[in-house]
XYZ file of C-alpha atoms in Angstrom:
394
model
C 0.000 0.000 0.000
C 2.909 2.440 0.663
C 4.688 1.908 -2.657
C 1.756 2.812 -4.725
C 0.945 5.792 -2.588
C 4.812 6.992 -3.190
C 4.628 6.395 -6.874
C 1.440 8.468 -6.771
C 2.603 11.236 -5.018
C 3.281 13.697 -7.673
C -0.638 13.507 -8.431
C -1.927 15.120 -5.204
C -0.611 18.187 -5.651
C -3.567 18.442 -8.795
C -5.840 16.509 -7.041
C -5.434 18.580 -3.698
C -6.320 21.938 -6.371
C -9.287 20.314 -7.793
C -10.987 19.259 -4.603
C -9.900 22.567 -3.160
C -11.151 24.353 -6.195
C -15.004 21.931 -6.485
C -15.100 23.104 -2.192
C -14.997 26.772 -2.944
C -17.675 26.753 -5.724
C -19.986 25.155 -3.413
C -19.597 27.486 -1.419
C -20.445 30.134 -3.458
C -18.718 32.630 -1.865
C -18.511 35.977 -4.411
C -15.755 37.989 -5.100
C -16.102 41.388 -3.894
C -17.281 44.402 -6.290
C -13.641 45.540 -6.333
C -12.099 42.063 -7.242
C -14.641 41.095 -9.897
C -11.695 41.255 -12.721
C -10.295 38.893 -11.227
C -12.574 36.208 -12.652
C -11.188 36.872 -15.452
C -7.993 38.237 -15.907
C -7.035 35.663 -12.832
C -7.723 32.621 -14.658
C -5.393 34.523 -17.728
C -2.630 35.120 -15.754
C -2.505 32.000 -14.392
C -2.692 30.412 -17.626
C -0.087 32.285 -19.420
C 2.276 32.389 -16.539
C 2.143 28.452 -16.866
C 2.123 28.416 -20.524
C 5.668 30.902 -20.420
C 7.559 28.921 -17.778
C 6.705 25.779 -19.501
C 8.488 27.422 -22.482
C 10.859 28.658 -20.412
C 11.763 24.907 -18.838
C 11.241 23.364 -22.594
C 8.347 21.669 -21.825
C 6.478 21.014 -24.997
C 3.772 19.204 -23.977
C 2.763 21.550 -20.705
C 3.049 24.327 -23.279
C 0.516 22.825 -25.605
C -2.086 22.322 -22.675
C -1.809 25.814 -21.057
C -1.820 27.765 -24.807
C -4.463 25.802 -25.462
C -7.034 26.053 -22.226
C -5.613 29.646 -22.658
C -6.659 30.211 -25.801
C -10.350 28.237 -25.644
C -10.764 30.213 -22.394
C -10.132 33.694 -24.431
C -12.092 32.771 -27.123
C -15.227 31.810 -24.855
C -14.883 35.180 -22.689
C -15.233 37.294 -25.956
C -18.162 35.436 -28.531
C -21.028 33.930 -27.033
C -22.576 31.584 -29.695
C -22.573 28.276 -28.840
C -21.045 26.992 -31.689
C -17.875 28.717 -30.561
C -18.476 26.798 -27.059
C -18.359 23.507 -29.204
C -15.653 24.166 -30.788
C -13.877 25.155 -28.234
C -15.041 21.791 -26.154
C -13.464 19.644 -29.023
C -10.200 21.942 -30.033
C -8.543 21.665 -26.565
C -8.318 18.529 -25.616
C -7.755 16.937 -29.323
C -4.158 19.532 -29.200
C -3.655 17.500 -26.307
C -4.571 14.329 -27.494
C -1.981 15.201 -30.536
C 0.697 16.718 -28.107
C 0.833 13.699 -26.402
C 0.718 10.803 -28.942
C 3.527 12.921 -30.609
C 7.177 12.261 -28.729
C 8.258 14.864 -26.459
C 10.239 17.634 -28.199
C 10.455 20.478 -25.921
C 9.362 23.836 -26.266
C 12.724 26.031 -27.575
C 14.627 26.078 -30.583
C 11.154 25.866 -32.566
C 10.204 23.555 -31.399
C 6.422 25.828 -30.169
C 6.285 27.075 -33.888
C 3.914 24.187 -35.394
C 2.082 24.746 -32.310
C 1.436 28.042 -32.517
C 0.772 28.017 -36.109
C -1.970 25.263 -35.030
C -3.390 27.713 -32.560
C -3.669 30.602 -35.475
C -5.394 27.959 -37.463
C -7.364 27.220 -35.194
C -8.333 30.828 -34.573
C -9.278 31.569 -38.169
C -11.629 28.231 -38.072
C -13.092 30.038 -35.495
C -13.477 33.355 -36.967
C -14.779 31.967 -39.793
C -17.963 30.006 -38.015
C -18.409 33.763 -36.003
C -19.077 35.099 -39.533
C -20.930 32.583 -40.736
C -23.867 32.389 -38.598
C -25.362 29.541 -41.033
C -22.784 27.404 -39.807
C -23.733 27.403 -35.688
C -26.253 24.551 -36.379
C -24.603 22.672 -38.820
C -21.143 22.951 -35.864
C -23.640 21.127 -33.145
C -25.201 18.786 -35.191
C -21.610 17.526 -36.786
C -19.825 17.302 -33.686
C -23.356 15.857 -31.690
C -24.138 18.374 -29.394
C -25.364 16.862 -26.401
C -25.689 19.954 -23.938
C -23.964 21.480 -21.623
C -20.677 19.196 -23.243
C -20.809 18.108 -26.339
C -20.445 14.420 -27.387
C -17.331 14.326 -29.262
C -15.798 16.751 -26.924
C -16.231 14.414 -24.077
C -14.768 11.520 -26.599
C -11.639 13.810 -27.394
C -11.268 14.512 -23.615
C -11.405 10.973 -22.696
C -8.371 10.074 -25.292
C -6.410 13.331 -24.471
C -6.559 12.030 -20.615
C -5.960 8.606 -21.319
C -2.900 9.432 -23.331
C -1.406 12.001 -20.865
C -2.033 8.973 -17.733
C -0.164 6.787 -20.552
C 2.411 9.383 -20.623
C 2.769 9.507 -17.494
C 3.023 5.688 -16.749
C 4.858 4.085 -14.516
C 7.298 6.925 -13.387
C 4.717 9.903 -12.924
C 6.766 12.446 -13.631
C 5.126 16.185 -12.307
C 4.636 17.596 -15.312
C 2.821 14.687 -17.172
C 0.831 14.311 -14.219
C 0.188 18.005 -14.263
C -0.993 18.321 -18.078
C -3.804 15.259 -17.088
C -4.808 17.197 -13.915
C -5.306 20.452 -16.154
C -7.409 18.459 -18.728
C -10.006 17.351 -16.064
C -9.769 20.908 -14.185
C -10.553 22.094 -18.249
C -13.020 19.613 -18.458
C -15.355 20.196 -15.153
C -14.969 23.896 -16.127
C -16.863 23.590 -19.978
C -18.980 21.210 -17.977
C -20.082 24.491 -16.226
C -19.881 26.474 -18.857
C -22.876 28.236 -17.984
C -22.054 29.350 -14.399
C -19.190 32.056 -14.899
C -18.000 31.953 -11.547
C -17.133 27.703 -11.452
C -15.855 27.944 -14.691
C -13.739 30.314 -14.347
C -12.768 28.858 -11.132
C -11.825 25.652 -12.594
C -9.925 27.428 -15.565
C -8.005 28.771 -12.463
C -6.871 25.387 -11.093
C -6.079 24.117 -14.707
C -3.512 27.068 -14.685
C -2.368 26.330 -10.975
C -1.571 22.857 -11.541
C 0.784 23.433 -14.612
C 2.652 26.022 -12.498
C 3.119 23.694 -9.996
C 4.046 20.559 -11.713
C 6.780 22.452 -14.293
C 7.830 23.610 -11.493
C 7.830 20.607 -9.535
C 9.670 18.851 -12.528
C 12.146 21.673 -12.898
C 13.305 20.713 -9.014
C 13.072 17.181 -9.262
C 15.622 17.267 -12.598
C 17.450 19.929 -10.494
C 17.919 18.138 -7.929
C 17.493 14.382 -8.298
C 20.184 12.539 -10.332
C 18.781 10.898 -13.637
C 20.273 7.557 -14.091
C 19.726 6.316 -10.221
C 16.356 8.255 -9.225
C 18.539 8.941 -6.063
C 18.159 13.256 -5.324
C 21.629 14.231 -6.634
C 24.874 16.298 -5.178
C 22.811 19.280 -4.959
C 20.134 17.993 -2.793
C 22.863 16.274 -0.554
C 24.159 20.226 0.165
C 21.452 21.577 0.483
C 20.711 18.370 3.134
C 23.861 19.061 4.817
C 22.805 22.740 5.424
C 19.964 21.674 7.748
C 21.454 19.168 9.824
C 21.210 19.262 13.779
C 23.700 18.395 16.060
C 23.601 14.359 15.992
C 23.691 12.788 12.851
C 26.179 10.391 10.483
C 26.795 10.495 7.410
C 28.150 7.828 5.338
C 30.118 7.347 1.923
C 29.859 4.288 -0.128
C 32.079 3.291 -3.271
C 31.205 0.202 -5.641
C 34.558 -1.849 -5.471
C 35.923 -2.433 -8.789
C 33.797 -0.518 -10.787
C 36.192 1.160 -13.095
C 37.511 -2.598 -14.455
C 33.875 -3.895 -14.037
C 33.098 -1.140 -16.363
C 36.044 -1.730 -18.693
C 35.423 -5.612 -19.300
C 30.998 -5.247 -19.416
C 30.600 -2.037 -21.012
C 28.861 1.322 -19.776
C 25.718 0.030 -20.232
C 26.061 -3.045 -17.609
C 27.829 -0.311 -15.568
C 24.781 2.121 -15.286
C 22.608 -1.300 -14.695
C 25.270 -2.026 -11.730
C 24.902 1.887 -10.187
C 20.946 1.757 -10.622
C 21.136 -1.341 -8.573
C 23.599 -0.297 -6.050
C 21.127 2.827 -5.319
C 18.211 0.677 -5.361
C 19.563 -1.459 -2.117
C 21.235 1.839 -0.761
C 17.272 3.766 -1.329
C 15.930 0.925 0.966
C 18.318 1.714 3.983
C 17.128 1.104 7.494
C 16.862 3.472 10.119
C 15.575 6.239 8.610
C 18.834 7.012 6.490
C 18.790 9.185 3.062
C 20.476 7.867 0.324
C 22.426 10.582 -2.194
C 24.377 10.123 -5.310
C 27.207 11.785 -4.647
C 28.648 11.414 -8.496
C 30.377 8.601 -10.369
C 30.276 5.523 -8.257
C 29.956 7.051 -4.840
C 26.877 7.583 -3.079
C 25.882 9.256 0.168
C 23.969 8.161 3.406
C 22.673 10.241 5.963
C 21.326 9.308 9.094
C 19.426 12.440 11.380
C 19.372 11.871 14.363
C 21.520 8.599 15.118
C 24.686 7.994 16.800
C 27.802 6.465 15.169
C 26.793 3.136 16.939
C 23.265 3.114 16.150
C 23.591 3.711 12.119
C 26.434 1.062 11.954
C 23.537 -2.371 11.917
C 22.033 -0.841 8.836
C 25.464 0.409 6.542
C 25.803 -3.467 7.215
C 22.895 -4.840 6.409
C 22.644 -2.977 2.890
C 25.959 -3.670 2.550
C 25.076 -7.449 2.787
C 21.766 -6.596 0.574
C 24.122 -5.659 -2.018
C 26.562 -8.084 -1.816
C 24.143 -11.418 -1.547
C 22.175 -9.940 -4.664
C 22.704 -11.471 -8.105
C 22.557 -9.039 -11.188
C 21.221 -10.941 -14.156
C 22.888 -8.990 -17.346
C 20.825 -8.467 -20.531
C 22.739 -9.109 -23.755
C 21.313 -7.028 -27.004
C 21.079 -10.751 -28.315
C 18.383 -11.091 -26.044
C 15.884 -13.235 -28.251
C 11.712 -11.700 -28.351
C 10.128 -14.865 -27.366
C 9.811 -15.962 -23.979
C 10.151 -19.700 -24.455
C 13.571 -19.488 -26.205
C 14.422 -16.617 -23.527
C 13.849 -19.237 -20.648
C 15.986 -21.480 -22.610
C 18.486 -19.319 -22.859
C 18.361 -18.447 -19.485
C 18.760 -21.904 -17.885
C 21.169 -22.791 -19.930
C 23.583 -19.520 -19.011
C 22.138 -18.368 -15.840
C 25.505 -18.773 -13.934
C 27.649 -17.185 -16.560
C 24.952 -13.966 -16.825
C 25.027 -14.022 -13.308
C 27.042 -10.637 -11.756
C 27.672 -9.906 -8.082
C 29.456 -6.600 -6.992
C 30.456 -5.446 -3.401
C 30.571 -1.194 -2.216
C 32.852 -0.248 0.664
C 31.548 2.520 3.141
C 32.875 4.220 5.370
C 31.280 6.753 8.189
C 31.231 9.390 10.413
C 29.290 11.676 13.234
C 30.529 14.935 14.638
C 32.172 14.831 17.898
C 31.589 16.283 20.881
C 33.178 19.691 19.398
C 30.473 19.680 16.814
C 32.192 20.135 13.734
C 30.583 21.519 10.385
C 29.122 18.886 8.278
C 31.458 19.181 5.506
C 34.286 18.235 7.884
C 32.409 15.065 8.649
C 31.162 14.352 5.156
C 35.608 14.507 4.927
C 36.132 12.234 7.329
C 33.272 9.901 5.883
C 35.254 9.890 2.724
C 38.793 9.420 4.949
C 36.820 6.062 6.274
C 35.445 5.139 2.851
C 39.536 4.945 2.058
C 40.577 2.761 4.955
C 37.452 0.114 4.216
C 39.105 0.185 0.644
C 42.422 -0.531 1.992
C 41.336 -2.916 4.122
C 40.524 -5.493 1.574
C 37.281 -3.746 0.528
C 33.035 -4.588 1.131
C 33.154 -3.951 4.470
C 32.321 -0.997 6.381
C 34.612 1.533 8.545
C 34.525 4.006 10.670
């Protein structure tokens, strides 16, 4: 129950917005005679603020979903007919759905262009049903108006959300989860299309949850390390910044790994690393696991004595040690039954073990700065390497 909650996490940030957003429209609370612009030039700011730092962080798809809630929601402020509000229903969330069936290319270096040259497109459909009045019935009855959303548009919406939940699958990264919370904030609001206030209101929350998952992703690529999932060097000194007065901290080194590299390639390498922070991630006691950079990783334990953080550097360093890496070769054949085969018959020669060495330290009485210890960590890390290596030393 805890691991799905954790992989979930990045999705109640939107869903925390949208409940919070559903509890103040039924409470129907108005804005006061001198705030009334905000119901609309709120919702706008939001949207474009989201739409530029999305931009700004090269996020192509995010950029897609707030120009284009941003641009429905302009288009239904200024021209009434409903036509316009079918349109609208459908044009939104099928730039989605195309965003995200199409591979992620960023927003920079022209990447936006087609986009925006969509949008104009778009626009000009737009403009021409507005002077076409003819046209308004002929708009419901193609795309099957079913009131207050139409048909199609909840068809469209459905795909776009599936897709961005596929995109998102299985890492959830912010971001991706943020551009499927916007669609169903997006959605509930042309669901209340005719109440100003909810829609608006919901429009609002589409634009809050992009802001907060780019900027969620910026941090996490800021400050977690790619290849491990571990947070990085960065979040380790910022970590170090905030400790008390007891804690340890803890430097571990996979033994070998230069030569392991050198006779398995970099790719069985990075499979060895992700594995070494996967055992060092699950570290008892309440300790924090770091990539420090290259093969070294950091542990810190807040809170614990020398004494009491020892048990668990050993145990993971067992963890480690007892596990059995099976390597992938690219020859690896598609169908299972001959990949079984293959498996029995070379299990022990696929078959890779690796050891770390760690060494660790806690501040002494004198209370030295953090950095000093994180030094003397690494001075301990050295003698468990002289000392014949996978073991750990204080």
């Amino acid at each position: 129950m805890i691991e799905p909650l954790r992989v979930l996490k990045p999705a109640w940030v939107p869903a925390g917005i949208l409940l919070a957003t559903a509890l103040l429209v039924w409470l129907g609370r108005p804005l006061p005679a001198s705030l009334a612009g905000l119901r609309t030039a709120g919702p706008w700011a939001l949207l474009a603020c989201a739409a530029g730092l999305a931009w700004w962080f090269n996020r192509g798809r995010a950029l897609v979903v707030g120009a284009s809630i941003l641009f429905g929601f302009t288009v239904f402020l200024n021209y009434s007919p409903k036509a316009v509000y079918t349109a609208i229903a459908v044009l939104v969330p099928l730039n989605a759905l195309a965003a995200m069936l199409r591979p992620e290319q960023g927003a920079r270096h022209g990447a936006a262009l087609p986009w925006l040259v969509l949008l104009a497109a778009e626009a000009g459909f737009l403009w021409f049903i507005l002077k076409n009045p003819q046209l308004h019935s002929v708009v419901d009855h193609w795309l099957l108006r079913s009131p207050p959303l139409p048909l199609a548009g909840r068809l469209v919406f459905a795909a776009a959300f599936a897709a961005a939940v596929w995109r998102a699958w299985p890492e959830f990264p912010p971001a991706q989860v943020a551009n499927a919370g916007a669609l169903a904030a997006f959605y509930v609001a042309m669901e209340w299309g005719a109440a100003p206030g909810a829609h608006a209101a919901f429009i609002a929350a589409a634009g809050v949850i992009l802001l907060a998952g780019v900027l969620h992703e910026s941090h996490r690529l800021a400050f977690r390390d790619q290849l491990t999932g571990l947070p990085g060097r960065r979040a380790l000194e910022e970590r170090l910044r905030s400790l008390g007065s007891s804690y340890v901290i803890a430097m571990a080194d996979v033994d070998h790994f230069k030569s392991f590299n050198d006779t398995h390639g970099h790719d069985i390498g990075d499979q060895v690393l992700r594995l070494v922070a996967g055992r060092l991630a699950e570290v008892g006691g309440g300790g924090t696991a770091y990539r420090y950079g290259g093969e070294e990783f950091s542990v810190i334990f807040a809170g614990m004595t020398a004494e009491q953080a020892k048990p668990h550097l050993e145990a993971v360093r067992r963890a480690i040690e007892d596990y059995r890496m099976a390597v992938r070769g690219e020859d690896r054949p598609k169908q299972s039954k001959e990949g079984e085969k293959r498996r029995g018959e070379a299990a022990a020669a696929k078959a890779l073990s690796v050891t770390v060495s760690i060494g660790y330290a806690a501040p002494s009485a004198g209370g030295e700065p953090p950095a000093q210890v994180l030094k003397a960590a690494d001075q301990a890390l050295y003698r468990a390497k002289q000392g014949g290596r996978n073991r750990v030393s204080a």
